[in-house]
mmCIF file of C-alpha atoms in Angstrom:
data_model
loop_
_atom_site.group_PDB
_atom_site.id
_atom_site.type_symbol
_atom_site.label_atom_id
_atom_site.label_comp_id
_atom_site.label_asym_id
_atom_site.label_seq_id
_atom_site.Cartn_x
_atom_site.Cartn_y
_atom_site.Cartn_z
ATOM 1 C CA UNK A 1 0.000 0.000 0.000
ATOM 2 C CA UNK A 2 1.576 3.317 -0.956
ATOM 3 C CA UNK A 3 1.320 6.502 1.024
ATOM 4 C CA UNK A 4 -1.456 8.064 -1.008
ATOM 5 C CA UNK A 5 -3.832 5.137 -0.774
ATOM 6 C CA UNK A 6 -2.956 4.730 2.861
ATOM 7 C CA UNK A 7 -3.729 8.361 3.562
ATOM 8 C CA UNK A 8 -7.007 8.015 1.736
ATOM 9 C CA UNK A 9 -7.871 4.859 3.609
ATOM 10 C CA UNK A 10 -7.031 6.356 6.961
ATOM 11 C CA UNK A 11 -8.993 9.473 6.066
ATOM 12 C CA UNK A 12 -11.922 7.400 4.944
ATOM 13 C CA UNK A 13 -12.071 5.448 8.161
ATOM 14 C CA UNK A 14 -10.948 8.367 10.317
ATOM 15 C CA UNK A 15 -14.507 9.186 11.218
ATOM 16 C CA UNK A 16 -15.198 5.555 11.835
ATOM 17 C CA UNK A 17 -12.139 4.853 13.957
ATOM 18 C CA UNK A 18 -12.753 8.043 15.921
ATOM 19 C CA UNK A 19 -16.274 6.852 16.308
ATOM 20 C CA UNK A 20 -14.939 3.717 17.906
ATOM 21 C CA UNK A 21 -12.504 5.403 20.233
ATOM 22 C CA UNK A 22 -14.751 8.286 21.158
ATOM 23 C CA UNK A 23 -17.984 8.109 19.254
ATOM 24 C CA UNK A 24 -19.867 11.190 18.286
ATOM 25 C CA UNK A 25 -23.001 9.227 17.812
ATOM 26 C CA UNK A 26 -25.666 8.953 15.184
ATOM 27 C CA UNK A 27 -28.449 11.315 14.243
ATOM 28 C CA UNK A 28 -30.844 8.893 15.879
ATOM 29 C CA UNK A 29 -28.864 8.885 19.143
ATOM 30 C CA UNK A 30 -28.835 12.684 19.290
ATOM 31 C CA UNK A 31 -32.559 12.925 18.527
ATOM 32 C CA UNK A 32 -33.449 10.338 21.167
ATOM 33 C CA UNK A 33 -31.272 12.195 23.664
ATOM 34 C CA UNK A 34 -32.858 15.502 22.729
ATOM 35 C CA UNK A 35 -36.424 14.224 23.039
ATOM 36 C CA UNK A 36 -35.704 12.559 26.376
ATOM 37 C CA UNK A 37 -34.046 15.661 27.801
ATOM 38 C CA UNK A 38 -36.810 17.907 26.482
ATOM 39 C CA UNK A 39 -39.319 15.832 28.466
ATOM 40 C CA UNK A 40 -36.998 15.601 31.471
ATOM 41 C CA UNK A 41 -36.622 19.396 31.441
ATOM 42 C CA UNK A 42 -40.257 20.249 30.780
ATOM 43 C CA UNK A 43 -41.682 18.064 33.558
ATOM 44 C CA UNK A 44 -39.774 19.636 36.492
ATOM 45 C CA UNK A 45 -40.454 23.178 35.235
ATOM 46 C CA UNK A 46 -44.109 22.283 34.844
ATOM 47 C CA UNK A 47 -44.235 20.722 38.316
ATOM 48 C CA UNK A 48 -42.688 23.753 39.994
ATOM 49 C CA UNK A 49 -44.400 26.480 37.969
ATOM 50 C CA UNK A 50 -47.905 25.037 38.272
ATOM 51 C CA UNK A 51 -47.444 23.495 41.708
ATOM 52 C CA UNK A 52 -49.258 20.458 40.348
ATOM 53 C CA UNK A 53 -48.053 18.121 43.081
ATOM 54 C CA UNK A 54 -49.218 20.326 45.989
ATOM 55 C CA UNK A 55 -46.651 18.723 48.280
ATOM 56 C CA UNK A 56 -43.365 20.649 48.200
ATOM 57 C CA UNK A 57 -41.243 17.726 49.326
ATOM 58 C CA UNK A 58 -42.674 15.389 46.698
ATOM 59 C CA UNK A 59 -41.988 18.018 44.032
ATOM 60 C CA UNK A 60 -38.415 18.422 45.278
ATOM 61 C CA UNK A 61 -37.791 14.669 45.159
ATOM 62 C CA UNK A 62 -39.334 14.458 41.693
ATOM 63 C CA UNK A 63 -37.210 17.223 40.184
ATOM 64 C CA UNK A 64 -33.990 15.921 41.752
ATOM 65 C CA UNK A 65 -34.720 12.431 40.431
ATOM 66 C CA UNK A 66 -35.469 13.803 36.954
ATOM 67 C CA UNK A 67 -32.254 15.880 37.035
ATOM 68 C CA UNK A 68 -30.201 12.765 37.800
ATOM 69 C CA UNK A 69 -31.895 10.860 34.980
ATOM 70 C CA UNK A 70 -31.326 13.774 32.607
ATOM 71 C CA UNK A 71 -27.634 13.996 33.517
ATOM 72 C CA UNK A 72 -27.329 10.289 32.692
ATOM 73 C CA UNK A 73 -29.195 10.762 29.387
ATOM 74 C CA UNK A 74 -26.834 13.584 28.415
ATOM 75 C CA UNK A 75 -23.820 11.534 29.430
ATOM 76 C CA UNK A 76 -24.849 8.587 27.277
ATOM 77 C CA UNK A 77 -26.470 10.311 24.282
ATOM 78 C CA UNK A 78 -24.395 13.513 23.969
ATOM 79 C CA UNK A 79 -21.089 12.831 25.720
ATOM 80 C CA UNK A 80 -21.038 9.206 24.502
ATOM 81 C CA UNK A 81 -19.541 7.809 27.668
ATOM 82 C CA UNK A 82 -19.607 4.041 27.439
ATOM 83 C CA UNK A 83 -17.493 1.023 28.283
ATOM 84 C CA UNK A 84 -15.768 1.061 24.873
ATOM 85 C CA UNK A 85 -14.752 4.739 24.518
ATOM 86 C CA UNK A 86 -10.993 5.167 25.168
ATOM 87 C CA UNK A 87 -10.828 1.611 26.424
ATOM 88 C CA UNK A 88 -13.245 2.417 29.217
ATOM 89 C CA UNK A 89 -11.096 5.199 30.699
ATOM 90 C CA UNK A 90 -13.614 7.980 30.105
ATOM 91 C CA UNK A 91 -16.159 5.927 32.014
ATOM 92 C CA UNK A 92 -13.628 5.310 34.801
ATOM 93 C CA UNK A 93 -12.803 9.020 35.056
ATOM 94 C CA UNK A 94 -16.500 9.819 34.968
ATOM 95 C CA UNK A 95 -17.357 7.382 37.745
ATOM 96 C CA UNK A 96 -14.461 8.607 39.862
ATOM 97 C CA UNK A 97 -15.515 12.227 39.347
ATOM 98 C CA UNK A 98 -19.117 11.411 40.167
ATOM 99 C CA UNK A 99 -17.997 9.926 43.482
ATOM 100 C CA UNK A 100 -15.817 12.969 44.205
ATOM 101 C CA UNK A 101 -18.633 15.364 43.318
ATOM 102 C CA UNK A 102 -21.023 13.530 45.619
ATOM 103 C CA UNK A 103 -18.516 13.483 48.485
ATOM 104 C CA UNK A 104 -17.724 17.193 48.087
ATOM 105 C CA UNK A 105 -21.355 18.304 47.878
ATOM 106 C CA UNK A 106 -22.959 15.893 50.331
ATOM 107 C CA UNK A 107 -20.028 16.161 52.751
ATOM 108 C CA UNK A 108 -20.046 19.961 52.730
ATOM 109 C CA UNK A 109 -23.800 20.155 53.256
ATOM 110 C CA UNK A 110 -23.689 17.548 56.009
ATOM 111 C CA UNK A 111 -20.823 19.122 57.924
ATOM 112 C CA UNK A 112 -22.009 22.701 57.575
ATOM 113 C CA UNK A 113 -25.576 21.807 58.500
ATOM 114 C CA UNK A 114 -24.458 20.181 61.746
ATOM 115 C CA UNK A 115 -22.035 23.001 62.402
ATOM 116 C CA UNK A 116 -24.900 25.459 62.084
ATOM 117 C CA UNK A 117 -27.283 23.501 64.295
ATOM 118 C CA UNK A 118 -24.772 22.569 66.987
ATOM 119 C CA UNK A 119 -23.092 25.925 67.403
ATOM 120 C CA UNK A 120 -24.303 27.711 70.491
ATOM 121 C CA UNK A 121 -25.596 31.154 69.680
ATOM 122 C CA UNK A 122 -22.980 33.532 71.021
ATOM 123 C CA UNK A 123 -23.771 37.023 72.282
ATOM 124 C CA UNK A 124 -21.973 39.760 70.394
ATOM 125 C CA UNK A 125 -20.331 41.021 73.573
ATOM 126 C CA UNK A 126 -18.616 37.702 74.218
ATOM 127 C CA UNK A 127 -17.419 37.411 70.627
ATOM 128 C CA UNK A 128 -15.800 40.811 70.717
ATOM 129 C CA UNK A 129 -14.528 40.662 74.305
ATOM 130 C CA UNK A 130 -10.795 40.196 74.867
ATOM 131 C CA UNK A 131 -9.942 36.965 76.717
ATOM 132 C CA UNK B 1 24.675 -7.071 26.755
ATOM 133 C CA UNK B 2 26.327 -3.714 27.532
ATOM 134 C CA UNK B 3 24.781 -0.366 26.918
ATOM 135 C CA UNK B 4 27.344 0.440 24.271
ATOM 136 C CA UNK B 5 26.558 -2.750 22.420
ATOM 137 C CA UNK B 6 22.871 -1.906 22.554
ATOM 138 C CA UNK B 7 23.450 1.531 21.116
ATOM 139 C CA UNK B 8 25.768 0.280 18.369
ATOM 140 C CA UNK B 9 23.646 -2.614 17.252
ATOM 141 C CA UNK B 10 22.199 -1.584 13.888
ATOM 142 C CA UNK B 11 19.182 -3.788 14.482
ATOM 143 C CA UNK B 12 18.142 -1.897 17.577
ATOM 144 C CA UNK B 13 17.489 1.511 16.056
ATOM 145 C CA UNK B 14 15.255 0.239 13.248
ATOM 146 C CA UNK B 15 13.255 -1.587 15.895
ATOM 147 C CA UNK B 16 12.655 1.672 17.709
ATOM 148 C CA UNK B 17 11.917 3.301 14.417
ATOM 149 C CA UNK B 18 9.355 0.678 13.560
ATOM 150 C CA UNK B 19 7.590 1.236 16.861
ATOM 151 C CA UNK B 20 7.375 4.940 16.085
ATOM 152 C CA UNK B 21 6.308 4.199 12.550
ATOM 153 C CA UNK B 22 3.665 1.844 13.829
ATOM 154 C CA UNK B 23 2.371 4.484 16.186
ATOM 155 C CA UNK B 24 2.334 6.959 13.373
ATOM 156 C CA UNK B 25 0.250 4.605 11.279
ATOM 157 C CA UNK B 26 -2.755 4.978 13.483
ATOM 158 C CA UNK B 27 -1.319 8.291 14.592
ATOM 159 C CA UNK B 28 -4.550 10.137 13.934
ATOM 160 C CA UNK B 29 -6.474 7.760 16.056
ATOM 161 C CA UNK B 30 -3.809 7.491 18.747
ATOM 162 C CA UNK B 31 -3.098 11.210 19.188
ATOM 163 C CA UNK B 32 -6.776 11.970 18.828
ATOM 164 C CA UNK B 33 -7.487 9.356 21.458
ATOM 165 C CA UNK B 34 -4.873 10.724 23.836
ATOM 166 C CA UNK B 35 -6.069 14.289 23.368
ATOM 167 C CA UNK B 36 -9.684 13.329 23.760
ATOM 168 C CA UNK B 37 -9.020 11.405 26.946
ATOM 169 C CA UNK B 38 -6.854 14.236 28.268
ATOM 170 C CA UNK B 39 -9.531 16.762 27.476
ATOM 171 C CA UNK B 40 -12.085 14.539 29.142
ATOM 172 C CA UNK B 41 -9.996 14.482 32.301
ATOM 173 C CA UNK B 42 -9.781 18.288 32.158
ATOM 174 C CA UNK B 43 -13.579 18.362 31.975
ATOM 175 C CA UNK B 44 -13.786 16.080 34.987
ATOM 176 C CA UNK B 45 -11.543 18.450 36.942
ATOM 177 C CA UNK B 46 -13.804 21.265 35.793
ATOM 178 C CA UNK B 47 -16.702 19.234 37.168
ATOM 179 C CA UNK B 48 -14.929 19.283 40.525
ATOM 180 C CA UNK B 49 -14.693 23.087 40.364
ATOM 181 C CA UNK B 50 -18.426 23.182 39.793
ATOM 182 C CA UNK B 51 -18.920 20.671 42.606
ATOM 183 C CA UNK B 52 -17.187 23.013 45.051
ATOM 184 C CA UNK B 53 -19.264 25.935 43.775
ATOM 185 C CA UNK B 54 -22.447 23.893 44.110
ATOM 186 C CA UNK B 55 -21.412 22.865 47.622
ATOM 187 C CA UNK B 56 -20.694 26.480 48.545
ATOM 188 C CA UNK B 57 -24.017 27.580 47.141
ATOM 189 C CA UNK B 58 -25.767 24.701 48.921
ATOM 190 C CA UNK B 59 -24.282 25.698 52.262
ATOM 191 C CA UNK B 60 -25.049 29.398 51.802
ATOM 192 C CA UNK B 61 -28.343 29.049 49.962
ATOM 193 C CA UNK B 62 -30.455 29.962 53.000
ATOM 194 C CA UNK B 63 -28.209 32.724 54.342
ATOM 195 C CA UNK B 64 -30.337 35.602 53.108
ATOM 196 C CA UNK B 65 -29.071 38.162 55.643
ATOM 197 C CA UNK B 66 -32.516 39.753 55.566
ATOM 198 C CA UNK B 67 -32.171 40.233 51.810
ATOM 199 C CA UNK B 68 -34.312 38.873 48.994
ATOM 200 C CA UNK B 69 -35.193 35.167 48.891
ATOM 201 C CA UNK B 70 -35.123 33.082 45.674
ATOM 202 C CA UNK B 71 -38.892 33.077 45.262
ATOM 203 C CA UNK B 72 -38.910 36.875 45.054
ATOM 204 C CA UNK B 73 -36.095 37.333 42.552
ATOM 205 C CA UNK B 74 -36.017 34.287 40.260
ATOM 206 C CA UNK B 75 -38.086 34.456 37.113
ATOM 207 C CA UNK B 76 -38.768 30.849 36.109
ATOM 208 C CA UNK B 77 -40.121 31.613 32.605
ATOM 209 C CA UNK B 78 -36.799 33.298 31.807
ATOM 210 C CA UNK B 79 -34.871 30.318 33.198
ATOM 211 C CA UNK B 80 -37.071 27.919 31.224
ATOM 212 C CA UNK B 81 -36.334 29.892 28.064
ATOM 213 C CA UNK B 82 -32.597 29.816 28.780
ATOM 214 C CA UNK B 83 -32.725 26.093 29.510
ATOM 215 C CA UNK B 84 -34.536 25.465 26.235
ATOM 216 C CA UNK B 85 -31.970 27.537 24.330
ATOM 217 C CA UNK B 86 -29.056 25.615 25.809
ATOM 218 C CA UNK B 87 -30.754 22.285 25.182
ATOM 219 C CA UNK B 88 -31.425 23.156 21.542
ATOM 220 C CA UNK B 89 -27.817 24.314 21.180
ATOM 221 C CA UNK B 90 -26.753 20.852 22.339
ATOM 222 C CA UNK B 91 -28.654 19.148 19.551
ATOM 223 C CA UNK B 92 -27.451 21.675 16.946
ATOM 224 C CA UNK B 93 -23.872 20.926 17.992
ATOM 225 C CA UNK B 94 -24.748 17.245 17.622
ATOM 226 C CA UNK B 95 -25.854 17.966 14.041
ATOM 227 C CA UNK B 96 -22.504 19.674 13.443
ATOM 228 C CA UNK B 97 -20.738 16.488 14.600
ATOM 229 C CA UNK B 98 -22.901 14.349 12.318
ATOM 230 C CA UNK B 99 -22.146 16.695 9.408
ATOM 231 C CA UNK B 100 -18.461 16.297 10.287
ATOM 232 C CA UNK B 101 -18.792 12.530 10.105
ATOM 233 C CA UNK B 102 -20.395 12.930 6.698
ATOM 234 C CA UNK B 103 -17.573 15.349 5.756
ATOM 235 C CA UNK B 104 -19.946 18.193 4.839
ATOM 236 C CA UNK B 105 -17.892 21.292 5.638
ATOM 237 C CA UNK B 106 -20.623 23.821 4.851
ATOM 238 C CA UNK B 107 -23.113 22.022 7.084
ATOM 239 C CA UNK B 108 -20.586 21.828 9.934
ATOM 240 C CA UNK B 109 -20.019 25.586 9.701
ATOM 241 C CA UNK B 110 -23.741 26.297 9.507
ATOM 242 C CA UNK B 111 -24.532 24.219 12.603
ATOM 243 C CA UNK B 112 -21.592 25.744 14.453
ATOM 244 C CA UNK B 113 -22.902 29.226 13.683
ATOM 245 C CA UNK B 114 -26.384 28.232 14.875
ATOM 246 C CA UNK B 115 -24.893 26.765 18.059
ATOM 247 C CA UNK B 116 -22.807 29.877 18.637
ATOM 248 C CA UNK B 117 -25.811 32.162 18.180
ATOM 249 C CA UNK B 118 -27.866 30.082 20.608
ATOM 250 C CA UNK B 119 -24.991 30.240 23.075
ATOM 251 C CA UNK B 120 -24.831 34.016 22.636
ATOM 252 C CA UNK B 121 -28.582 34.239 23.246
ATOM 253 C CA UNK B 122 -28.126 32.199 26.425
ATOM 254 C CA UNK B 123 -25.370 34.462 27.719
ATOM 255 C CA UNK B 124 -27.356 37.544 26.699
ATOM 256 C CA UNK B 125 -30.432 36.438 28.623
ATOM 257 C CA UNK B 126 -28.290 35.536 31.616
ATOM 258 C CA UNK B 127 -26.657 38.970 31.579
ATOM 259 C CA UNK B 128 -30.108 40.546 31.311
ATOM 260 C CA UNK B 129 -31.195 38.501 34.345
ATOM 261 C CA UNK B 130 -28.096 39.568 36.285
ATOM 262 C CA UNK B 131 -28.665 43.210 35.335
ATOM 263 C CA UNK B 132 -32.280 43.003 36.534
ATOM 264 C CA UNK B 133 -31.194 41.442 39.831
ATOM 265 C CA UNK B 134 -28.542 44.067 40.422
ATOM 266 C CA UNK B 135 -31.024 46.770 39.497
ATOM 267 C CA UNK B 136 -33.407 45.418 42.152
ATOM 268 C CA UNK B 137 -30.630 45.576 44.710
ATOM 269 C CA UNK B 138 -29.993 41.822 44.691
ATOM 270 C CA UNK B 139 -26.262 42.274 44.173
ATOM 271 C CA UNK B 140 -23.582 39.700 45.056
ATOM 272 C CA UNK B 141 -22.705 41.820 48.103
ATOM 273 C CA UNK B 142 -26.261 41.707 49.469
ATOM 274 C CA UNK B 143 -26.129 38.267 51.100
ATOM 275 C CA UNK B 144 -24.135 35.044 51.162
ATOM 276 C CA UNK B 145 -26.932 33.400 49.171
ATOM 277 C CA UNK B 146 -26.522 35.953 46.381
ATOM 278 C CA UNK B 147 -22.711 35.707 46.470
ATOM 279 C CA UNK B 148 -22.974 31.954 46.004
ATOM 280 C CA UNK B 149 -25.602 32.349 43.311
ATOM 281 C CA UNK B 150 -23.640 34.857 41.233
ATOM 282 C CA UNK B 151 -20.416 32.867 41.586
ATOM 283 C CA UNK B 152 -21.971 29.561 40.527
ATOM 284 C CA UNK B 153 -24.161 30.835 37.697
ATOM 285 C CA UNK B 154 -21.558 33.374 36.619
ATOM 286 C CA UNK B 155 -18.848 30.700 36.349
ATOM 287 C CA UNK B 156 -21.137 28.630 34.162
ATOM 288 C CA UNK B 157 -21.924 31.677 32.025
ATOM 289 C CA UNK B 158 -18.215 32.397 31.688
ATOM 290 C CA UNK B 159 -17.656 28.824 30.477
ATOM 291 C CA UNK B 160 -20.381 29.267 27.866
ATOM 292 C CA UNK B 161 -18.779 32.558 26.792
ATOM 293 C CA UNK B 162 -15.454 30.813 26.250
ATOM 294 C CA UNK B 163 -17.267 28.048 24.406
ATOM 295 C CA UNK B 164 -18.663 30.668 22.009
ATOM 296 C CA UNK B 165 -15.160 32.083 21.575
ATOM 297 C CA UNK B 166 -13.910 28.573 20.768
ATOM 298 C CA UNK B 167 -16.711 28.129 18.236
ATOM 299 C CA UNK B 168 -15.552 31.361 16.587
ATOM 300 C CA UNK B 169 -11.966 30.113 16.484
ATOM 301 C CA UNK B 170 -13.112 26.790 15.005
ATOM 302 C CA UNK B 171 -15.055 28.625 12.288
ATOM 303 C CA UNK B 172 -11.864 30.461 11.307
ATOM 304 C CA UNK B 173 -9.854 27.212 11.405
ATOM 305 C CA UNK B 174 -12.449 25.401 9.301
ATOM 306 C CA UNK B 175 -12.546 28.307 6.853
ATOM 307 C CA UNK B 176 -8.795 28.226 6.409
ATOM 308 C CA UNK B 177 -8.018 24.514 6.512
ATOM 309 C CA UNK B 178 -11.234 22.570 6.201
ATOM 310 C CA UNK B 179 -12.085 19.314 7.932
ATOM 311 C CA UNK B 180 -8.628 17.837 8.395
ATOM 312 C CA UNK B 181 -7.887 15.395 11.171
ATOM 313 C CA UNK B 182 -6.689 18.012 13.659
ATOM 314 C CA UNK B 183 -9.801 20.101 13.181
ATOM 315 C CA UNK B 184 -11.947 17.020 13.623
ATOM 316 C CA UNK B 185 -10.197 16.334 16.905
ATOM 317 C CA UNK B 186 -10.698 19.955 18.012
ATOM 318 C CA UNK B 187 -14.362 19.774 17.084
ATOM 319 C CA UNK B 188 -14.734 16.642 19.181
ATOM 320 C CA UNK B 189 -13.113 18.332 22.177
ATOM 321 C CA UNK B 190 -15.408 21.328 21.729
ATOM 322 C CA UNK B 191 -18.330 18.912 21.477
ATOM 323 C CA UNK B 192 -17.469 17.427 24.860
ATOM 324 C CA UNK B 193 -17.010 20.928 26.326
ATOM 325 C CA UNK B 194 -20.343 22.155 25.036
ATOM 326 C CA UNK B 195 -22.347 19.109 26.134
ATOM 327 C CA UNK B 196 -20.581 19.161 29.490
ATOM 328 C CA UNK B 197 -21.799 22.732 30.055
ATOM 329 C CA UNK B 198 -25.316 21.567 29.348
ATOM 330 C CA UNK B 199 -24.911 18.862 31.993
ATOM 331 C CA UNK B 200 -23.756 21.473 34.510
ATOM 332 C CA UNK B 201 -26.751 23.623 33.601
ATOM 333 C CA UNK B 202 -29.072 20.728 34.519
ATOM 334 C CA UNK B 203 -27.646 20.983 38.024
ATOM 335 C CA UNK B 204 -28.013 24.771 38.022
ATOM 336 C CA UNK B 205 -31.627 24.956 36.925
ATOM 337 C CA UNK B 206 -32.641 22.095 39.220
ATOM 338 C CA UNK B 207 -30.785 22.909 42.407
ATOM 339 C CA UNK B 208 -30.535 26.697 42.174
ATOM 340 C CA UNK B 209 -33.674 27.841 40.398
ATOM 341 C CA UNK B 210 -36.343 25.147 40.809
ATOM 342 C CA UNK B 211 -35.447 24.086 44.341
ATOM 343 C CA UNK B 212 -34.842 27.740 45.243
ATOM 344 C CA UNK B 213 -38.337 28.724 44.182
ATOM 345 C CA UNK B 214 -39.802 25.699 45.968
ATOM 346 C CA UNK B 215 -38.111 26.629 49.246
#
């Protein structure tokens, strides 16, 4: 195979091989992702703006659940994270980051909430007074 | 075998050469792969930045300091419009990627321009929202809640702004050099960046706006 044909061949399958290593998906995949996320966006806005569920806590749980589902839909349909991309390393990095994100957010909220509730209210005089 | 013998052996160098040559053969795929994975890891570190900002906002989100509360200042129809714009810009960028796969340069440029305009509309509406808030006295200095809000949403908006800048740069690159392998790789990185920002926005509209109004 000479250089020219090789270049042509590699150019011809460039899209394909890139698709294998880090796919950019098909029209169908993007449309499915778009339709799913349109629904997953519309429902929480509808629930909050109309107050359809009456119960605030139920609404909160619903919209958080839908947000998590939508993040997963975007990850699969738009970011194309799967077990094959980059030999699974994008998925590994993604999973690791997800764990870190959860620890940072949940940990901060947990610690700061308890700090707030357990701190004794301190009179201003005491705070400013020299020891 | 001594080191000198290794270096002098004429069979050794060609072996090294062949390895390089071999790498170069799927060079496009290999470098593209390395860059894409590297860029992905950058995005994951960016996700951690947003995680800290979300955590900060979460901790401060009820510290109103007697100032305005979310229900009073957030306009959900505006946020819904912005969310829709960003979501549509995601699919238009997807169409640009599909056009790239089909090697249609004009279509790639067209979809990139559409995506960039949608991104600009998003940033414009966000700036309008910020201006309204500041006009009402809901400035970042007003309360810890507002500081956290402006930092989190502003950082996302800044990312989108740089994404638009990148789209502009890609349009120039595509105009000058067309859809060669390097530009394809850059477009794929930009694709990840753009879709990643949409993922972050899901967190913003859910946890900041919707839950804020519910509270």
